[in-house]
Coordinates of C-alpha atoms in Angstrom, one line a residue:
Chain P
M1 CA -1.3 -24.1 -27.7
I2 CA -3.1 -23.5 -24.5
R3 CA -6.8 -24.2 -24.1
L4 CA -9.0 -23.4 -21.2
E5 CA -12.1 -25.5 -20.6
N6 CA -14.7 -24.1 -18.1
V7 CA -12.0 -22.9 -15.8
S8 CA -13.1 -21.5 -12.4
K9 CA -11.1 -20.5 -9.4
E10 CA -12.7 -19.8 -6.1
F11 CA -10.8 -18.5 -3.0
K12 CA -12.0 -19.2 0.4
T13 CA -11.6 -16.1 2.6
K14 CA -13.0 -15.2 5.9
G15 CA -15.8 -13.2 4.4
G16 CA -16.8 -16.4 2.3
K17 CA -16.1 -17.6 -1.1
V18 CA -14.7 -15.3 -3.8
D19 CA -15.2 -16.2 -7.4
A20 CA -12.0 -14.9 -8.9
V21 CA -12.4 -16.6 -12.2
H22 CA -15.7 -18.0 -13.3
N23 CA -16.3 -20.6 -16.1
V24 CA -13.7 -19.3 -18.6
S25 CA -13.1 -21.1 -21.8
F26 CA -10.9 -20.0 -24.8
E27 CA -7.9 -21.1 -26.8
I28 CA -4.6 -19.3 -27.3
R29 CA -3.4 -20.1 -30.7
D30 CA 0.1 -21.1 -31.7
G31 CA 2.3 -18.1 -32.5
E32 CA -0.1 -15.3 -31.7
I33 CA 0.1 -12.5 -29.2
F34 CA -3.0 -12.9 -27.0
G35 CA -4.1 -10.1 -24.6
I36 CA -6.1 -10.5 -21.5
I37 CA -7.4 -7.1 -20.4
G38 CA -9.6 -5.9 -17.6
F39 CA -9.6 -3.3 -14.8
S40 CA -8.0 -4.2 -11.5
G41 CA -9.8 -6.9 -9.6
A42 CA -11.2 -8.5 -12.8
G43 CA -9.4 -11.8 -12.1
K44 CA -6.9 -11.6 -14.9
S45 CA -3.8 -12.2 -12.7
T46 CA -5.5 -15.3 -11.2
L47 CA -6.5 -16.4 -14.7
V48 CA -2.9 -16.2 -16.0
R49 CA -1.7 -18.2 -12.9
C50 CA -4.2 -20.9 -13.9
L51 CA -2.4 -21.2 -17.2
N52 CA 0.7 -22.6 -15.5
L53 CA -1.1 -24.0 -12.5
L54 CA 0.5 -21.5 -10.1
E55 CA -3.1 -21.3 -9.1
R56 CA -4.9 -24.7 -9.3
P57 CA -8.3 -24.2 -10.8
T58 CA -11.2 -25.3 -8.6
E59 CA -12.9 -26.5 -11.7
G60 CA -12.2 -27.1 -15.4
H61 CA -9.2 -28.1 -17.4
V62 CA -6.2 -26.4 -18.7
W63 CA -4.7 -28.0 -21.8
F64 CA -1.1 -27.3 -22.7
G65 CA -0.7 -29.1 -26.1
D66 CA -2.0 -32.7 -25.4
L67 CA -1.3 -32.5 -21.7
D68 CA -4.1 -31.6 -19.2
L69 CA -2.2 -29.7 -16.7
T70 CA -4.9 -30.1 -14.1
Q71 CA -4.4 -33.8 -14.2
A72 CA -0.7 -33.9 -14.6
S73 CA 1.7 -35.3 -12.0
E74 CA 4.1 -33.0 -10.1
K75 CA 6.9 -34.1 -12.4
E76 CA 4.9 -33.6 -15.6
L77 CA 3.8 -30.2 -14.4
R78 CA 7.4 -29.0 -13.6
K79 CA 8.5 -30.2 -17.0
A80 CA 5.6 -28.4 -18.7
R81 CA 6.4 -25.2 -16.8
K82 CA 9.9 -25.2 -18.4
S83 CA 8.1 -24.7 -21.7
I84 CA 6.0 -21.8 -20.3
G85 CA 8.1 -18.8 -19.4
M86 CA 6.7 -16.0 -17.2
I87 CA 7.5 -12.5 -16.4
F88 CA 6.0 -10.3 -13.7
Q89 CA 5.2 -6.7 -12.9
Q90 CA 7.7 -6.7 -10.0
F91 CA 10.3 -8.5 -12.2
N92 CA 11.1 -11.1 -9.3
L93 CA 14.7 -11.4 -10.0
L94 CA 17.0 -13.2 -7.5
A95 CA 18.5 -10.2 -5.7
Q96 CA 21.6 -12.1 -4.6
R97 CA 22.6 -13.3 -8.0
N98 CA 24.1 -11.2 -10.8
V99 CA 22.4 -10.8 -14.1
I100 CA 24.0 -13.7 -15.8
D101 CA 23.4 -16.1 -13.0
N102 CA 19.8 -15.1 -12.9
V103 CA 19.5 -16.0 -16.6
C104 CA 21.3 -19.3 -15.8
Y105 CA 18.9 -20.3 -13.0
P106 CA 16.3 -22.1 -15.1
L107 CA 19.1 -24.0 -17.0
E108 CA 20.8 -24.9 -13.7
I109 CA 17.7 -26.5 -12.3
S110 CA 17.3 -28.4 -15.6
G111 CA 20.7 -30.0 -15.2
V112 CA 22.5 -28.1 -18.0
S113 CA 26.2 -27.8 -17.5
K114 CA 27.5 -24.5 -16.2
K115 CA 29.5 -23.8 -19.4
E116 CA 26.6 -24.5 -21.7
A117 CA 24.3 -22.5 -19.5
R118 CA 26.6 -19.5 -19.6
E119 CA 26.9 -19.6 -23.4
K120 CA 23.1 -19.7 -23.7
A121 CA 22.7 -16.9 -21.1
R122 CA 25.2 -14.7 -23.0
E123 CA 23.3 -15.3 -26.3
L124 CA 20.0 -14.3 -24.6
L125 CA 21.5 -11.2 -23.0
K126 CA 22.7 -10.1 -26.4
I127 CA 19.1 -10.4 -27.7
V128 CA 17.8 -8.2 -24.8
D129 CA 20.7 -5.8 -25.3
L130 CA 22.2 -6.3 -21.9
A131 CA 25.5 -8.1 -22.9
D132 CA 27.5 -5.4 -21.0
K133 CA 25.5 -5.9 -17.7
E134 CA 26.2 -9.6 -17.0
K135 CA 28.1 -9.0 -13.9
S136 CA 25.7 -6.4 -12.4
Y137 CA 23.3 -7.2 -9.6
P138 CA 19.5 -6.4 -10.1
A139 CA 19.7 -3.5 -7.5
Q140 CA 22.1 -1.7 -9.9
L141 CA 19.6 -1.9 -12.8
S142 CA 16.7 0.3 -13.9
G143 CA 13.2 -1.1 -14.1
G144 CA 13.4 -1.6 -17.8
Q145 CA 16.6 -3.3 -17.6
K146 CA 15.4 -5.6 -14.9
Q147 CA 12.4 -6.7 -17.1
R148 CA 14.8 -7.4 -19.9
V149 CA 16.8 -9.7 -17.6
A150 CA 13.6 -11.3 -16.6
I151 CA 12.7 -11.8 -20.3
A152 CA 16.1 -13.3 -21.0
R153 CA 15.7 -15.7 -18.0
A154 CA 12.1 -16.7 -19.1
L155 CA 13.5 -17.6 -22.6
A156 CA 16.4 -19.6 -21.3
T157 CA 14.6 -23.0 -21.5
D158 CA 13.4 -22.2 -25.0
P159 CA 9.7 -22.0 -23.9
K160 CA 6.7 -22.2 -26.4
V161 CA 4.7 -19.6 -24.5
L162 CA 5.7 -16.5 -22.6
L163 CA 3.2 -15.3 -20.0
C164 CA 3.5 -11.6 -19.1
D165 CA 1.7 -10.6 -15.9
E166 CA 1.3 -6.7 -16.0
A167 CA 4.9 -6.8 -17.3
T168 CA 5.0 -3.2 -18.2
S169 CA 2.8 -1.7 -15.5
A170 CA 5.7 -0.6 -13.4
L171 CA 7.6 1.0 -16.3
D172 CA 7.4 4.5 -17.8
P173 CA 5.6 4.9 -21.2
L174 CA 8.9 5.0 -23.3
T175 CA 10.3 1.8 -21.5
T176 CA 6.9 0.2 -21.9
R177 CA 6.9 0.8 -25.7
N178 CA 10.4 -0.6 -26.0
T179 CA 9.7 -3.7 -23.8
L180 CA 6.6 -4.3 -25.9
N181 CA 8.7 -4.1 -29.1
L182 CA 11.1 -6.5 -27.7
L183 CA 8.3 -9.0 -26.9
K184 CA 6.9 -8.6 -30.4
E185 CA 10.4 -9.2 -31.9
I186 CA 10.6 -12.4 -29.8
N187 CA 7.3 -13.5 -30.9
E188 CA 8.1 -12.9 -34.6
K189 CA 11.7 -14.2 -34.6
M190 CA 11.6 -17.0 -32.1
G191 CA 8.0 -18.0 -32.8
V192 CA 7.2 -17.8 -29.1
T193 CA 3.4 -17.5 -28.3
V194 CA 2.9 -14.5 -26.0
V195 CA 0.2 -13.9 -23.5
I196 CA -0.1 -10.4 -22.1
I197 CA -2.1 -9.5 -19.1
T198 CA -2.8 -5.8 -18.7
H199 CA -5.2 -3.1 -17.7
E200 CA -4.0 -0.7 -20.5
M201 CA -5.7 -0.7 -23.8
R202 CA -2.6 1.0 -25.3
V203 CA -0.6 -2.2 -24.6
V204 CA -3.2 -4.4 -26.3
E205 CA -3.4 -2.0 -29.2
Q206 CA 0.4 -1.9 -29.7
I207 CA 1.1 -5.7 -30.0
C208 CA -1.9 -8.0 -29.5
D209 CA -3.5 -10.0 -32.3
R210 CA -6.5 -11.0 -30.2
V211 CA -7.8 -10.0 -26.9
A212 CA -10.1 -11.3 -24.2
I213 CA -11.9 -8.8 -22.1
M214 CA -12.5 -9.7 -18.5
S215 CA -14.6 -8.3 -15.8
S216 CA -15.5 -9.8 -12.4
G217 CA -13.9 -13.1 -13.2
V218 CA -15.8 -13.5 -16.5
V219 CA -14.6 -13.2 -20.1
E220 CA -17.1 -10.7 -21.5
E221 CA -15.8 -10.8 -25.1
I222 CA -13.0 -12.2 -27.1
G223 CA -11.8 -11.3 -30.7
E224 CA -9.5 -9.5 -32.9
V225 CA -8.2 -6.3 -31.4
K226 CA -9.2 -4.3 -34.5
E227 CA -12.7 -5.7 -34.4
I228 CA -13.1 -4.9 -30.7
F229 CA -11.7 -1.4 -31.2
R230 CA -14.3 -0.8 -34.0
N231 CA -17.2 -2.4 -32.3
P232 CA -17.0 -3.4 -28.6
K233 CA -19.8 -5.6 -27.7
S234 CA -19.5 -5.5 -23.9
E235 CA -19.7 -2.6 -21.4
T236 CA -16.2 -3.1 -20.2
G237 CA -14.9 -3.3 -23.8
R238 CA -16.5 0.1 -24.6
K239 CA -15.0 1.6 -21.4
L240 CA -11.6 0.3 -22.4
V241 CA -11.6 1.7 -25.9
T242 CA -13.2 5.1 -25.1
P243 CA -10.4 7.6 -24.9
E244 CA -9.5 8.6 -21.3
E245 CA -8.6 12.0 -19.9
E246 CA -5.0 11.2 -19.6
D247 CA -4.8 10.3 -23.3
G248 CA -5.9 13.7 -24.2
G249 CA -9.6 12.9 -24.3
V250 CA -12.4 14.1 -22.1
P251 CA -13.9 12.3 -19.1
V252 CA -16.3 9.6 -20.3
P253 CA -19.2 11.6 -21.6
T254 CA -22.3 11.8 -19.4
K255 CA -24.5 12.5 -22.4
D256 CA -25.5 10.2 -25.2
Y257 CA -22.9 10.2 -27.9
I258 CA -22.0 8.7 -31.3
R259 CA -18.7 7.0 -31.4
I260 CA -17.2 7.2 -34.9
V261 CA -14.3 4.9 -35.7
F262 CA -11.8 5.6 -38.5
D263 CA -9.7 2.8 -39.8
G264 CA -6.5 3.0 -41.8
Q265 CA -8.3 4.3 -44.9
S266 CA -11.0 6.6 -43.7
S267 CA -8.5 8.4 -41.3
Y268 CA -7.0 10.1 -44.2
E269 CA -10.4 11.6 -45.4
P270 CA -11.7 14.8 -43.8
V271 CA -14.8 13.0 -42.7
L272 CA -15.8 15.3 -39.9
A273 CA -15.6 18.4 -42.1
Q274 CA -17.6 16.8 -44.8
L275 CA -20.2 15.7 -42.2
I276 CA -20.7 19.2 -40.9
L277 CA -20.8 20.8 -44.4
Q278 CA -23.2 18.3 -45.8
T279 CA -25.6 18.1 -42.9
G280 CA -25.3 21.7 -41.8
L281 CA -25.4 20.6 -38.2
E282 CA -23.5 22.2 -35.4
L283 CA -21.8 19.2 -33.9
N284 CA -20.5 19.0 -30.4
I285 CA -17.2 17.1 -30.1
L286 CA -16.9 15.3 -26.8
G287 CA -13.6 13.6 -27.3
A288 CA -11.1 12.1 -29.7
S289 CA -8.1 9.9 -29.8
T290 CA -5.9 7.9 -32.2
A291 CA -4.5 4.5 -31.8
D292 CA -1.9 2.5 -33.5
I293 CA -3.2 -1.0 -33.7
N294 CA -0.6 -3.4 -34.8
G295 CA 0.9 -0.9 -37.2
S296 CA -2.3 0.6 -38.7
A297 CA -3.7 3.9 -37.7
F298 CA -7.1 4.0 -36.0
G299 CA -8.9 7.0 -34.8
Q300 CA -12.1 7.6 -32.9
L301 CA -14.3 10.7 -32.4
L302 CA -17.1 11.1 -29.9
I303 CA -19.8 13.5 -30.9
E304 CA -22.9 14.3 -28.9
T305 CA -26.1 12.7 -30.2
P306 CA -28.3 15.5 -31.5
E307 CA -31.6 15.9 -29.7
K308 CA -33.8 16.0 -32.8
I309 CA -34.4 12.6 -34.4
E310 CA -34.2 14.0 -38.0
D311 CA -30.7 15.4 -37.3
L312 CA -29.6 12.0 -36.0
K313 CA -31.0 10.4 -39.2
K314 CA -29.0 12.8 -41.3
I315 CA -25.8 11.8 -39.5
R316 CA -26.7 8.1 -39.8
E317 CA -27.2 8.4 -43.5
F318 CA -24.0 10.3 -44.1
L319 CA -21.9 7.9 -42.2
S320 CA -23.4 4.8 -43.7
A321 CA -22.9 6.3 -47.1
K322 CA -19.3 7.0 -46.3
G323 CA -18.8 3.5 -45.0
V324 CA -17.5 4.8 -41.7
F325 CA -18.2 2.7 -38.7
A326 CA -20.2 4.4 -36.0
E327 CA -22.1 3.3 -32.9
E328 CA -24.6 5.2 -30.8
V329 CA -24.0 4.9 -27.2
K330 CA -26.6 5.7 -24.5
T331 CA -25.2 6.7 -21.2
L332 CA -26.7 6.0 -17.8
Q333 CA -28.5 9.0 -16.6
E334 CA -30.4 10.1 -13.5
G335 CA -33.5 8.0 -13.3
G336 CA -32.0 5.0 -14.9
L337 CA -31.2 3.9 -18.5
N338 CA -32.2 6.5 -21.0
E339 CA -34.0 4.0 -23.3
Chain A
M1 CA 48.4 -11.5 29.4
S2 CA 50.5 -11.7 32.5
S3 CA 52.0 -8.3 32.0
I4 CA 48.6 -6.8 31.7
L5 CA 47.5 -8.6 34.8
S6 CA 50.5 -7.3 36.8
Y7 CA 49.8 -3.8 35.5
L8 CA 46.3 -4.2 36.9
G9 CA 47.9 -5.3 40.2
L10 CA 46.7 -8.8 39.8
D11 CA 48.7 -12.1 40.3
P12 CA 50.3 -12.8 37.0
R13 CA 49.7 -16.5 37.5
L14 CA 46.0 -15.8 36.9
G15 CA 47.0 -15.4 33.2
E16 CA 46.9 -19.1 32.7
V17 CA 43.5 -19.4 34.3
I18 CA 42.2 -16.6 32.1
I19 CA 43.7 -18.0 28.9
A20 CA 42.3 -21.4 29.7
G21 CA 39.0 -19.7 30.4
I22 CA 39.0 -18.1 27.0
G23 CA 39.7 -21.3 25.3
E24 CA 37.0 -23.1 27.2
T25 CA 34.4 -20.4 26.4
F26 CA 35.2 -20.6 22.7
Y27 CA 35.2 -24.4 22.8
M28 CA 31.7 -24.4 24.3
V29 CA 30.3 -21.6 22.2
V30 CA 31.6 -22.7 18.8
I31 CA 30.6 -26.3 19.2
S32 CA 27.1 -25.3 20.6
T33 CA 26.6 -22.8 17.9
V34 CA 27.5 -25.3 15.1
A35 CA 25.3 -28.0 16.6
A36 CA 22.5 -25.5 17.2
Y37 CA 22.6 -24.6 13.5
I38 CA 22.8 -28.2 12.3
I39 CA 19.5 -28.7 14.1
G40 CA 18.1 -25.2 13.8
I41 CA 18.4 -24.8 9.9
P42 CA 16.1 -27.8 9.2
V43 CA 13.8 -26.7 12.0
G44 CA 13.6 -23.2 10.6
V45 CA 13.1 -24.5 7.0
I46 CA 10.3 -26.9 8.1
L47 CA 8.6 -24.2 10.1
Y48 CA 8.7 -21.9 7.0
I49 CA 7.6 -24.3 4.3
T50 CA 4.9 -25.9 6.3
G51 CA 3.6 -22.5 7.5
K52 CA 0.5 -20.7 6.0
G53 CA 1.0 -20.2 2.3
G54 CA 4.3 -22.1 2.4
I55 CA 5.4 -24.3 -0.5
R56 CA 4.5 -27.4 1.5
E57 CA 1.8 -26.1 3.8
N58 CA 1.0 -28.6 6.6
G59 CA -0.8 -27.4 9.7
I60 CA -0.2 -30.5 11.7
I61 CA 3.6 -30.7 11.3
N62 CA 3.9 -26.9 11.7
G63 CA 1.7 -27.0 14.8
I64 CA 3.7 -29.8 16.5
L65 CA 7.1 -28.4 15.7
S66 CA 6.0 -24.8 16.7
F67 CA 4.8 -26.1 20.0
I68 CA 8.0 -27.9 20.8
V69 CA 10.0 -24.8 19.8
N70 CA 7.8 -22.5 22.0
V71 CA 8.0 -24.7 25.0
L72 CA 11.9 -24.9 24.8
R73 CA 12.1 -21.2 24.3
A74 CA 9.8 -20.5 27.3
V75 CA 11.9 -22.4 29.8
P76 CA 14.5 -20.1 31.4
F77 CA 18.1 -21.3 30.6
L78 CA 19.2 -22.1 34.2
I79 CA 16.1 -24.1 34.8
L80 CA 16.7 -25.9 31.5
V81 CA 20.2 -26.9 32.5
V82 CA 18.7 -28.5 35.6
T83 CA 15.7 -30.2 33.8
V84 CA 18.0 -31.8 31.2
L85 CA 20.6 -33.0 33.7
P86 CA 19.5 -36.7 33.0
I87 CA 20.0 -36.2 29.3
T88 CA 23.3 -34.5 29.8
R89 CA 24.5 -37.4 32.1
A90 CA 23.3 -40.0 29.5
I91 CA 25.2 -38.3 26.7
V92 CA 28.6 -37.1 28.2
H93 CA 28.5 -39.2 31.5
T94 CA 29.0 -36.1 33.7
T95 CA 27.1 -32.9 34.6
I96 CA 30.0 -30.5 35.2
G97 CA 32.6 -29.0 32.9
C98 CA 32.5 -27.7 29.3
N99 CA 31.2 -30.9 27.6
A100 CA 28.4 -31.1 30.0
T101 CA 27.4 -27.5 29.3
I102 CA 27.3 -28.0 25.6
V103 CA 24.2 -30.2 25.9
P104 CA 21.8 -27.7 27.5
L105 CA 23.3 -25.0 25.4
V106 CA 22.4 -26.8 22.2
I107 CA 18.9 -27.7 23.5
A108 CA 18.3 -24.1 24.4
A109 CA 19.8 -22.5 21.3
A110 CA 18.5 -24.9 18.5
P111 CA 14.9 -23.8 18.9
F112 CA 16.0 -20.1 19.0
V113 CA 18.1 -20.6 15.9
G114 CA 15.1 -22.3 14.3
R115 CA 12.9 -19.3 14.9
M116 CA 15.7 -17.0 13.6
V117 CA 16.1 -19.1 10.4
E118 CA 12.3 -19.1 9.9
S119 CA 12.1 -15.3 10.2
S120 CA 15.0 -14.8 7.8
L121 CA 13.3 -17.0 5.2
K122 CA 10.0 -15.0 5.7
E123 CA 11.9 -11.9 4.5
V124 CA 12.4 -13.4 1.0
D125 CA 10.1 -11.9 -1.5
E126 CA 7.2 -14.1 -2.3
G127 CA 7.2 -13.0 -5.9
V128 CA 10.8 -14.5 -6.3
I129 CA 9.5 -17.9 -5.0
E130 CA 6.6 -17.7 -7.3
A131 CA 8.9 -17.0 -10.3
A132 CA 11.1 -20.0 -9.2
K133 CA 8.0 -22.2 -9.2
A134 CA 6.9 -20.9 -12.6
M135 CA 10.3 -21.9 -13.9
G136 CA 9.6 -25.4 -12.9
S137 CA 11.8 -25.6 -9.8
S138 CA 11.2 -28.5 -7.4
N139 CA 10.6 -27.8 -3.7
W140 CA 14.2 -28.8 -2.8
Q141 CA 15.5 -26.5 -5.5
I142 CA 13.5 -23.6 -4.2
I143 CA 14.9 -24.2 -0.7
S144 CA 18.5 -24.8 -1.6
K145 CA 18.8 -22.4 -4.6
V146 CA 16.3 -19.6 -3.9
L147 CA 15.3 -19.4 -0.2
I148 CA 18.6 -19.9 1.5
P149 CA 20.8 -17.9 -0.8
E150 CA 18.3 -15.1 -1.0
A151 CA 18.1 -15.0 2.8
R152 CA 21.8 -15.2 3.3
P153 CA 22.4 -11.6 4.6
S154 CA 19.6 -12.0 7.1
L155 CA 20.7 -15.4 8.1
L156 CA 24.1 -14.0 8.8
V157 CA 22.7 -11.3 11.0
G158 CA 20.8 -14.0 12.8
F159 CA 24.0 -15.9 13.2
T160 CA 25.8 -13.0 15.0
I161 CA 22.8 -12.6 17.4
A162 CA 22.7 -16.4 18.1
F163 CA 26.4 -16.5 18.7
A164 CA 26.2 -13.6 21.2
T165 CA 23.2 -15.2 22.9
I166 CA 25.0 -18.5 23.2
L167 CA 28.1 -16.8 24.6
G168 CA 25.8 -15.2 27.2
Y169 CA 24.2 -18.6 28.1
S170 CA 27.6 -20.1 28.4
A171 CA 28.6 -17.6 30.9
M172 CA 25.4 -18.2 32.8
A173 CA 26.2 -21.8 33.0
G174 CA 29.3 -20.9 34.9
I175 CA 27.1 -21.0 38.0
M176 CA 26.1 -24.6 37.3
G177 CA 29.7 -25.9 37.1
A178 CA 30.5 -25.0 33.5
G179 CA 34.0 -23.8 32.6
G180 CA 35.1 -20.7 30.7
L181 CA 35.1 -17.0 31.4
G182 CA 31.6 -17.0 33.0
A183 CA 32.8 -19.6 35.6
I184 CA 35.9 -17.5 36.3
A185 CA 33.9 -14.4 36.9
I186 CA 31.5 -16.2 39.2
N187 CA 34.2 -18.3 41.1
Y188 CA 36.5 -15.4 41.7
G189 CA 34.2 -12.5 41.9
Y190 CA 31.4 -14.1 43.9
Y191 CA 32.9 -16.9 45.8
R192 CA 36.4 -15.6 46.5
F193 CA 35.6 -11.9 46.8
Q194 CA 38.2 -10.9 44.0
P195 CA 36.0 -8.5 41.9
D196 CA 39.1 -7.4 40.0
V197 CA 39.4 -10.9 38.4
M198 CA 35.7 -10.9 37.7
W199 CA 36.0 -7.5 35.9
V200 CA 38.8 -8.9 33.7
A201 CA 36.5 -11.8 32.7
V202 CA 33.6 -9.5 32.1
V203 CA 35.5 -7.1 30.0
L204 CA 36.8 -9.9 27.8
L205 CA 33.2 -11.3 27.4
V206 CA 32.0 -7.8 26.4
I207 CA 34.8 -7.4 23.9
F208 CA 34.1 -10.7 22.3
V209 CA 30.5 -9.9 21.8
I210 CA 31.1 -6.5 20.4
V211 CA 33.9 -7.7 18.0
F212 CA 31.8 -10.5 16.8
Q213 CA 28.7 -8.5 16.3
E214 CA 30.5 -5.7 14.5
G215 CA 32.5 -8.0 12.3
G216 CA 29.3 -9.9 11.4
L217 CA 27.4 -6.8 10.5
R218 CA 30.2 -5.5 8.3
L219 CA 30.3 -8.8 6.5
V220 CA 26.5 -8.6 5.9
N221 CA 26.9 -5.2 4.3
K222 CA 29.6 -6.5 2.2
I223 CA 27.8 -9.7 0.8
D224 CA 24.3 -8.2 0.5
R225 CA 23.7 -7.5 -3.2
R226 CA 20.5 -5.6 -2.5
I227 CA 22.6 -2.6 -1.5
K228 CA 23.8 -0.5 -4.4
K229 CA 27.5 -0.2 -4.6

């Protein structure tokens, strides 16, 4: 659907060149929900703007189907953009137009007759459950409602892809959940490929099929969300999946720890109780959390790595016998890496 | 009018003069404002879109236009009236009267309007312009369907300010042989030592400005959809 080929974006600032995106290549498949996650400043917003050429990459190619957007004429580019919907963190609705006229805008600029545009807009407002608000102005709506109007507007031209740039970051947790469900529904029922930019792992866990993890303008790893949750290969990936304080976890441990991941099946077994009973060790739990990844329950448990190597061996044996996935994580301590 | 004048102890025949003055003032101000906007809107739009980060960034065009606007804005109005006398003569074949005043009024007001339009457009949220681009809008569609409609309340505020400023300029031009209330105030109050006539003209000018500004601001509040109602 969309393929990036060695895309880089440099910004020239007074302080010199800034490498916002560096040599990024990946493909977004037809019909999937693809996440791009990273902490702020990772370059993900710039990257998503390279997908529809709102930012022109300094190097590389962006393929939308058979069309190389970086080589396309202005006219071809405008036409392609009508097949790539986009929603934003700040909604970006036209403040002086009411809800239905906002949804009509993309149709209006495509030369669709007013009557036809209105019909289509009403249909879309029904889908986003705002049929009764068509005469309201954006200032009269809540954040979640504004984002639903923006979604309806982005869908007006029947796009193949919907880009969501931190679309839920200005919304409260409940509204976030509802908005994500709506995006999932649109993906399933209308077959629209969805690209989600976010800094929250929860968002990725809830609806994404695959995810790319970004840090300092580089994609560090890319893969199935379940796979990355189980076994993150990059530093950023691990930081993102480790439970945070606000999620009921503890601050990222400062000691070495073992991260045990339970998938849908093992989460129903009392693994921890068995581990303690069988090994007879007094384990120190550092943190725990659960995640609902695309409908299946996942859990993770952080326990402190025992100091004695024979104790550690016991734990390893038990976990591998149980078939539970675990990884040993060493943390940076005073005096450098503890390795 | 004449009964008000006799109540004020003035010659009722002055009524005709004052009514004619009101008519002349409006004639000059309305035509100048319309002409200033016909020139000023494109100037403002070009200044905005060619400016830094604009949808058609162009440092050369922006620099040249900006320079012309700044020069015209820097020349004091009365001096401008004198410097453009040859242009005025070439266009209206005279240098006195209302029509002759319209020429310097437009030359002085158009750059002013251009800057006002530019600053109104700058108030439009950049995110909205980005969204319009992402939806595949052409530059012309962004200008006509996004920038100007979204800036409408601010443009209207600018319009009331421009109108009051042009009204003020037109009165100033009274000293250079223009018509209207300004000329009446100067001719009677300064040359004929009839300050009472001058005060009538001044009060009328003040009333016009206040009524126009208040009415304009009320209209702005009514049409601005950013305000929750």
